[in-house]
Short mmCIF file of C-alpha atoms in Angstrom, two decimals:
data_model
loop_
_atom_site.label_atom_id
_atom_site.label_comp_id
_atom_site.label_asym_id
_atom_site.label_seq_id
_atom_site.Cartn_x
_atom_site.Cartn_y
_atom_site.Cartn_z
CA UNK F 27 32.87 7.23 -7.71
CA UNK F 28 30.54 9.90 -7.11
CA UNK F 29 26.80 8.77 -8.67
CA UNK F 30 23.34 10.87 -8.84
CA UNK F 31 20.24 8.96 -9.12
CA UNK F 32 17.95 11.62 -10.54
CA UNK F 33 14.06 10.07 -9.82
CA UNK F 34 11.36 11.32 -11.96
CA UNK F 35 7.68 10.78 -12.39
CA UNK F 36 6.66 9.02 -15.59
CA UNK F 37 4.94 11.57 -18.43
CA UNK F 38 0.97 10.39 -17.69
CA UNK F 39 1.31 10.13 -13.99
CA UNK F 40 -0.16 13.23 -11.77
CA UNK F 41 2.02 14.85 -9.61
CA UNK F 42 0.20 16.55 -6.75
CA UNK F 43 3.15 17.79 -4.87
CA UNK F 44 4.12 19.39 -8.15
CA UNK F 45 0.98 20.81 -8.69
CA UNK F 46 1.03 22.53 -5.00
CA UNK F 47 4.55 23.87 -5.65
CA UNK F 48 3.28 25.45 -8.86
CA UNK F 49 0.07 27.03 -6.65
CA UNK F 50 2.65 28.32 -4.42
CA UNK F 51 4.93 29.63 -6.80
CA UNK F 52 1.55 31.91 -7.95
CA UNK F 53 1.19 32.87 -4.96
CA UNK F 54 4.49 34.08 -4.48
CA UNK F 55 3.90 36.84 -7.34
CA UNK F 56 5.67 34.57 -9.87
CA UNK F 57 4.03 34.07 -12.81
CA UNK F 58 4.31 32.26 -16.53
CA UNK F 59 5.29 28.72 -15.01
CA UNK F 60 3.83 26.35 -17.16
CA UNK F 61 3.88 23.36 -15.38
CA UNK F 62 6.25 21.92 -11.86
CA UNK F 63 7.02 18.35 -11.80
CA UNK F 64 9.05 17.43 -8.40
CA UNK F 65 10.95 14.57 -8.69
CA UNK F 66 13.92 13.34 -6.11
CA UNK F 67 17.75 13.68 -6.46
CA UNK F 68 19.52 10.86 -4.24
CA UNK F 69 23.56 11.19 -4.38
CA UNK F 70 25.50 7.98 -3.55
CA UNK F 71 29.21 7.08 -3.48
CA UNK F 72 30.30 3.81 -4.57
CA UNK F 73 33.56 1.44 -5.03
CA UNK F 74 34.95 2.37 -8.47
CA UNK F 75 34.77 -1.20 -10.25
CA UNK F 76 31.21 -0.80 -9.43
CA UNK F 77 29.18 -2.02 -13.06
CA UNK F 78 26.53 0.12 -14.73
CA UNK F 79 24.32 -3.01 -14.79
CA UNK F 80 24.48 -2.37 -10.79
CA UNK F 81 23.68 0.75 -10.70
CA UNK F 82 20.75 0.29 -12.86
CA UNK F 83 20.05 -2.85 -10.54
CA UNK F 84 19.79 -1.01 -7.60
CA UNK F 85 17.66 1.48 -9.46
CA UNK F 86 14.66 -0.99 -10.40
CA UNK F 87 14.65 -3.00 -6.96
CA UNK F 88 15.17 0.28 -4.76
CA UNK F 89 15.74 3.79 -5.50
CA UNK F 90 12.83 4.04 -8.32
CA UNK F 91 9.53 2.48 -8.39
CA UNK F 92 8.75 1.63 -11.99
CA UNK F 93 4.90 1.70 -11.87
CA UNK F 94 5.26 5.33 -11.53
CA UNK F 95 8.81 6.94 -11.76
CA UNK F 96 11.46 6.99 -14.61
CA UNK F 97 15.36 6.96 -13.04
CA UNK F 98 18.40 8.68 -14.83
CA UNK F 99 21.84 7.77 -13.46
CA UNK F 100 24.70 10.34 -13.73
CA UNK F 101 28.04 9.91 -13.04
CA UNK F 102 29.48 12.67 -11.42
CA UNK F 103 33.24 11.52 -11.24
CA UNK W 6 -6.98 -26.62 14.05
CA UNK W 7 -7.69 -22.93 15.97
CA UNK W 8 -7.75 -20.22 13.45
CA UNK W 9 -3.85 -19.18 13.19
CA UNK W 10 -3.24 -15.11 12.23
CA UNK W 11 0.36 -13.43 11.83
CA UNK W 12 0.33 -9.82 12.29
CA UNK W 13 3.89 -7.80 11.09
CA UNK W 14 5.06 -5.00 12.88
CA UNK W 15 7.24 -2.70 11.38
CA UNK W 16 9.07 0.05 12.91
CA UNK W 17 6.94 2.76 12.49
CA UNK W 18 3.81 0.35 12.73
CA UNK W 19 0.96 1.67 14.78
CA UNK W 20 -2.23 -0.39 13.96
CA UNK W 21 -0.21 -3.72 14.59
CA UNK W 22 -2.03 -3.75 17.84
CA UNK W 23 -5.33 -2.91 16.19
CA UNK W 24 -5.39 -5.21 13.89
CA UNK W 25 -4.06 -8.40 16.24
CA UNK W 26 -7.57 -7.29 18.86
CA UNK W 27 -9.48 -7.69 15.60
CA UNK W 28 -8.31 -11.29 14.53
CA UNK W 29 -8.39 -12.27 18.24
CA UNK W 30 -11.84 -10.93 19.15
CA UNK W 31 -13.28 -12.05 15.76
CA UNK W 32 -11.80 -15.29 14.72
CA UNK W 33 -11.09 -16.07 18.38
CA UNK W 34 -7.83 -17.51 17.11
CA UNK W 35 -4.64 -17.37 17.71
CA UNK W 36 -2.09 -14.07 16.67
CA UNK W 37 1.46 -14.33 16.72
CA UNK W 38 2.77 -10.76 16.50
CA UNK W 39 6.20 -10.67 14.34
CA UNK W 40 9.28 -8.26 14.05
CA UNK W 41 10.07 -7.50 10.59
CA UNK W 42 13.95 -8.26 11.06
CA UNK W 43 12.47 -12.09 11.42
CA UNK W 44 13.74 -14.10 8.75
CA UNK W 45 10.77 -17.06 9.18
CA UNK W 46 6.98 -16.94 9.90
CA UNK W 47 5.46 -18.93 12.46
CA UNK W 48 4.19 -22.16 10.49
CA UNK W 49 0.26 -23.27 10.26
CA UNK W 50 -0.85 -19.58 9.73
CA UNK W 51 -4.31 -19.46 7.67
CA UNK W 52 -3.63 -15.46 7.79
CA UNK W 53 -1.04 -12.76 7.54
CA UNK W 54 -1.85 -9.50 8.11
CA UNK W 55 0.43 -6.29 7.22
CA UNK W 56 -0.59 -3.22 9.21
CA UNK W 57 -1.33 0.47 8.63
CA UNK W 58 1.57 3.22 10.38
CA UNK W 59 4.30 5.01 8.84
CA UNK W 60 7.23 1.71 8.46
CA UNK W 61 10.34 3.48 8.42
CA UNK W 62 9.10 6.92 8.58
CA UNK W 63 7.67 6.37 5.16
CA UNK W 64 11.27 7.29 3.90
CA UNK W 65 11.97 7.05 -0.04
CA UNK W 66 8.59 6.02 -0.59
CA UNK W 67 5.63 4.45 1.49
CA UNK W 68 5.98 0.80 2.05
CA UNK W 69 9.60 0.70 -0.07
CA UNK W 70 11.90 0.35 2.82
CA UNK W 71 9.41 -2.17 4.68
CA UNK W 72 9.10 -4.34 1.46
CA UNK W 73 12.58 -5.45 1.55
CA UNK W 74 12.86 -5.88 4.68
CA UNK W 75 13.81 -9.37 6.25
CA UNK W 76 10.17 -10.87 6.77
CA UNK W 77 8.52 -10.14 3.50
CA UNK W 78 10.72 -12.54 1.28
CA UNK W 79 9.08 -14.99 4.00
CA UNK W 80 5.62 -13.41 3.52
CA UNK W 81 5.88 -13.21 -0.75
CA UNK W 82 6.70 -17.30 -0.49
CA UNK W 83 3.38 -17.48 1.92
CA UNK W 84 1.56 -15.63 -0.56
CA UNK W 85 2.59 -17.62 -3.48
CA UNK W 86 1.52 -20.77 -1.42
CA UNK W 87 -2.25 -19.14 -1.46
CA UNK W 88 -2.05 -18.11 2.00
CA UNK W 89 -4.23 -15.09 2.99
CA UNK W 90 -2.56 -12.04 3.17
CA UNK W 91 -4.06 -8.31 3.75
CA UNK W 92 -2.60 -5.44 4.02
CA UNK W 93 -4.17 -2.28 4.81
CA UNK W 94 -3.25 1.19 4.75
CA UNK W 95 0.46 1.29 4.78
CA UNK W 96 0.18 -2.12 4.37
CA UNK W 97 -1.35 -2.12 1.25
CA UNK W 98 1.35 0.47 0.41
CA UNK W 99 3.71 -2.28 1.11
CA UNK W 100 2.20 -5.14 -0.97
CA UNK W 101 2.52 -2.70 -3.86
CA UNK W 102 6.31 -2.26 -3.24
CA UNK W 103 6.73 -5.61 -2.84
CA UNK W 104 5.25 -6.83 -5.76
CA UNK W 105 1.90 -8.59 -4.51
CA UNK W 106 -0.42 -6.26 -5.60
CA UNK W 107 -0.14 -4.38 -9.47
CA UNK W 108 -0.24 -0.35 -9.11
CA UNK W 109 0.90 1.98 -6.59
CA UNK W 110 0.15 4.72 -3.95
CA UNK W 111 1.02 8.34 -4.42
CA UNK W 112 0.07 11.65 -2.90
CA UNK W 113 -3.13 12.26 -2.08
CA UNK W 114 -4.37 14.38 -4.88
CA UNK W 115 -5.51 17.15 -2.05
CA UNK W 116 -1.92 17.21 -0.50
CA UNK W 117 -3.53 16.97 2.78
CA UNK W 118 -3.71 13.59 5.15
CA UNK W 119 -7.22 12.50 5.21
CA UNK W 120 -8.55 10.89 8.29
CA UNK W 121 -12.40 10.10 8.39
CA UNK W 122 -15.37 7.69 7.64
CA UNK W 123 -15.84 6.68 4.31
CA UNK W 124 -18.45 5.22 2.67
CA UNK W 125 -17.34 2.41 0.15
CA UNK W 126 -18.99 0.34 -1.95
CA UNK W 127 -18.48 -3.61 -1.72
CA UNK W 128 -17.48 -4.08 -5.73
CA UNK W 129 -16.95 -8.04 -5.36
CA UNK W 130 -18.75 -10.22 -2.97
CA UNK W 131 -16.99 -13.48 -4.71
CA UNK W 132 -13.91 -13.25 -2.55
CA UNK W 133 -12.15 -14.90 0.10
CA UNK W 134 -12.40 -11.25 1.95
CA UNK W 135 -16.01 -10.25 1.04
CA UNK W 136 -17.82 -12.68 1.01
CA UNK W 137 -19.68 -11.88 4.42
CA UNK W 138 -20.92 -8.76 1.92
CA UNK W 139 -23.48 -8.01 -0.09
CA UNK W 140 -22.57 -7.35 -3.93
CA UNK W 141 -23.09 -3.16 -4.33
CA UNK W 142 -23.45 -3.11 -0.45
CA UNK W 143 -22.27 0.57 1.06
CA UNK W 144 -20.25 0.36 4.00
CA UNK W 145 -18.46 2.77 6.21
CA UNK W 146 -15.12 2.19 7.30
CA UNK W 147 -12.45 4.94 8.07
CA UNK W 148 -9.32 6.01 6.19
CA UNK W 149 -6.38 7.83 7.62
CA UNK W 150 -3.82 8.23 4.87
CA UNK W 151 -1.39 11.02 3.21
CA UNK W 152 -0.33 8.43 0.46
CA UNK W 153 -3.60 6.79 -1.01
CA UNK W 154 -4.21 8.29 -4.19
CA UNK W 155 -4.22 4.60 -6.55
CA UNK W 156 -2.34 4.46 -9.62
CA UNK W 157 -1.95 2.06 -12.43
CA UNK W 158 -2.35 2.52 -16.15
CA UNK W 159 -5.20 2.38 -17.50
CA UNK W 160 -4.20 -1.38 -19.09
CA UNK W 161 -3.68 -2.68 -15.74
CA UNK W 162 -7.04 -0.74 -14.02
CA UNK W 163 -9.00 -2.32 -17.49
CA UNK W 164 -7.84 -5.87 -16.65
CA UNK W 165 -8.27 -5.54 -12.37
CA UNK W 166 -11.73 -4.52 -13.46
CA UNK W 167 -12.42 -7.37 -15.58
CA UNK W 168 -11.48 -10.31 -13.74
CA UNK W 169 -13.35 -8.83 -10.35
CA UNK W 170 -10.29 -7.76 -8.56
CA UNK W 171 -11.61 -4.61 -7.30
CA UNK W 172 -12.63 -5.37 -3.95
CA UNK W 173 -13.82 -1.94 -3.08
CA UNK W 174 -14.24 1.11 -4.29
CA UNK W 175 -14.85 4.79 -2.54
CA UNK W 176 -18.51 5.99 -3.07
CA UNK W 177 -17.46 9.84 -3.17
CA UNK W 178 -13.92 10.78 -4.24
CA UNK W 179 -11.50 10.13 -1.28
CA UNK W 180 -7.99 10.89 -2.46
CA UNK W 181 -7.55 11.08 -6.47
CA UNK W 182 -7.35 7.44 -6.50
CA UNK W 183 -8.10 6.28 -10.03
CA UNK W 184 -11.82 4.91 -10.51
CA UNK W 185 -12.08 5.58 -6.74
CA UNK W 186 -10.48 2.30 -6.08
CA UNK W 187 -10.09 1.71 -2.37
CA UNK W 188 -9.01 -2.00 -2.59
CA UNK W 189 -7.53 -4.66 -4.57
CA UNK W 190 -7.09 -8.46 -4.97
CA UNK W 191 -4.43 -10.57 -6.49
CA UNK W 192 -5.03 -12.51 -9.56
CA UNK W 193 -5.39 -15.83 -7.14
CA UNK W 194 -7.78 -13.84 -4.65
CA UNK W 195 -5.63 -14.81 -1.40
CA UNK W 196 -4.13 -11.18 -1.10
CA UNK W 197 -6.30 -7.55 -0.16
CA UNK W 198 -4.57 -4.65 -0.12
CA UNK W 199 -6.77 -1.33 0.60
CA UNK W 200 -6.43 1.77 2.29
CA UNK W 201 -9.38 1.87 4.64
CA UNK W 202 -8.90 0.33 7.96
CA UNK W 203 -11.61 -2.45 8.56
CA UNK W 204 -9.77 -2.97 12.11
CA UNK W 205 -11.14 0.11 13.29
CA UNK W 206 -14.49 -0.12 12.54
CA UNK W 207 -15.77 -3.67 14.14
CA UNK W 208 -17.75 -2.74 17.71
CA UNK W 209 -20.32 0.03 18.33
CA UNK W 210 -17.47 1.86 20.48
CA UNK W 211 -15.72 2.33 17.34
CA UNK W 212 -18.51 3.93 15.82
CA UNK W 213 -19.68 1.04 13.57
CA UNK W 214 -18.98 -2.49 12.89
CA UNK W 215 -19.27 -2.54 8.83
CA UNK W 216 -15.34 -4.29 9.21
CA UNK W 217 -16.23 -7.47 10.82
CA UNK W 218 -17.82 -9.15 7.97
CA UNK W 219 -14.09 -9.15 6.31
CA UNK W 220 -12.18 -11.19 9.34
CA UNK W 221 -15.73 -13.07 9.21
CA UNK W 222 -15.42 -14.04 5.49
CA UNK W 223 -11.84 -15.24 5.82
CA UNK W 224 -12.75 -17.34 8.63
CA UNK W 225 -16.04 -18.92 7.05
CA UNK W 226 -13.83 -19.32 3.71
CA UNK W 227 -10.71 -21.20 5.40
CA UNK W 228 -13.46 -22.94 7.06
CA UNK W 229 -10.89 -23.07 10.08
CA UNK W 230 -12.15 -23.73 13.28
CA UNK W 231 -12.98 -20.16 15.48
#
């Protein structure tokens, strides 16, 4: 079973690596971006019997840090 | 008893060495240096300290791979038994991951690695770590960090404020940190994490000696033998 943990920073929290991307983008020539928010993408492939409740287990204790990041978990197939 | 010290060493350490001449040459004690694949901690230690570097390449995020690594269940147990643990720079990183220490450690808000003197500003002279300071004492001490820009809701900065937990603060803005916090306790006192490296700054050679006083305090408040 193919899974995508998409990693996000929480609404509230500043992103300065967003922020740089978006001062780059400018100075690219490209222009009405409102706001970039970089977050991280990690793909994983796991048994198929395994449980949401693990996924979202390995989420909280690993893969996201809750202080600061929301997680989304996608099943791909 | 000699003053006993524990000092980790990740891969991807590099102040483990640092930090072990510190203990040694202040407390005159003894440092057992440990691998973090260790399951157990050397018993009788009065100190464990978790040092600055780049543990596993800082991969996922600084401090998350380190913080579940072997040693630091044995570490959280020490901690919860009120022995004193400090972590500083990517050790502090790691207390956060691991759940010691409330908040975390992003990006510096300038994108770029800082490496300098600070000044800071001693914000609690009541602790186990500080109290060889003065209360509102400056002190410089240097930082070398990409990832030391302090976060926690503004809840969780309200109540580290109000029960004394910030141990120090940056005088001038260092990194985006909120309220320029450079250091924080846990709600017992026995655990420091901060981003400035106190190791670095305790002979005239190193440019200063404003870190002593913290090795100092810890051994006057164990009130272990030197």
């Amino acid at each position: 079973m193919k899974i995508r943990v998409h990693v996000s920073l929480k609404n509230g929290v500043l992103d300065p690596q967003g922020r740089a991307i978006h001062h780059a983008l400018e100075g690219l020539g490209f222009d009405g971006i409102n706001d970039v928010r970089a977050g991280r993408l990690i793909e994983m492939d796991v048994a198929d019997g395994t449980t949401d409740a693990a996924l979202e287990d390995m989420c909280r204790k690993l893969l996201a840090n809750q202080v600061i990041e929301n997680f989304r978990i996608e099943k791909v197939a | 008893m000699a003053f006993t010290a524990a000092v980790i060493t990740f891969p991807g350490s590099n102040c483990d060495r640092d930090m072990a001449v510190a203990i040694e040459r202040i407390t005159g004690g003894t440092v057992h240096r440990v691998w973090h694949g260790d399951a157990e901690l050397p018993s009788g230690l009065d100190f464990i300290a978790l040092p600055g570097g780049f543990s596993y390449g800082d991969y996922l995020r600084s401090g998350a791979m380190a913080a579940r690594s072997p040693i630091m269940q044995a570490v959280v147990a020490e901690a919860g038994r009120g022995t004193a643990v400090l972590g500083v720079c990517n050790g502090f990183q790691v207390l956060t991951e691991a759940g010691l220490l409330p908040g975390a450690l992003m990006r510096n808000a300038g994108i770029r690695f800082v490496c300098r003197d600070v000044p800071l500003v001693v914000e609690n002279n009541q602790s186990l770590f500080t109290a060889r300071y003065s209360a509102g004492q400056r002190i410089t001490i240097p930082v070398a960090h990409h990832d030391g820009n302090y976060f926690a809701d503004s809840e969780t900065l309200d109540r580290l404020e109000g029960e004394g937990r910030v141990a120090f603060r940056y005088a001038d803005a260092v990194n985006g940190s909120q309220r320029d916090i450079a250091g924080v306790l846990n709600a017992a006192g026995n655990v420091l994490g901060m981003m400035p490296h106190p190791e670095r700054m305790i002979e005239p050679a190193h440019g200063g000696s404003d870190g002593r006083a913290l090795f100092e305090s810890v051994l006057a408040g164990l009130g272990v033998a030197a």
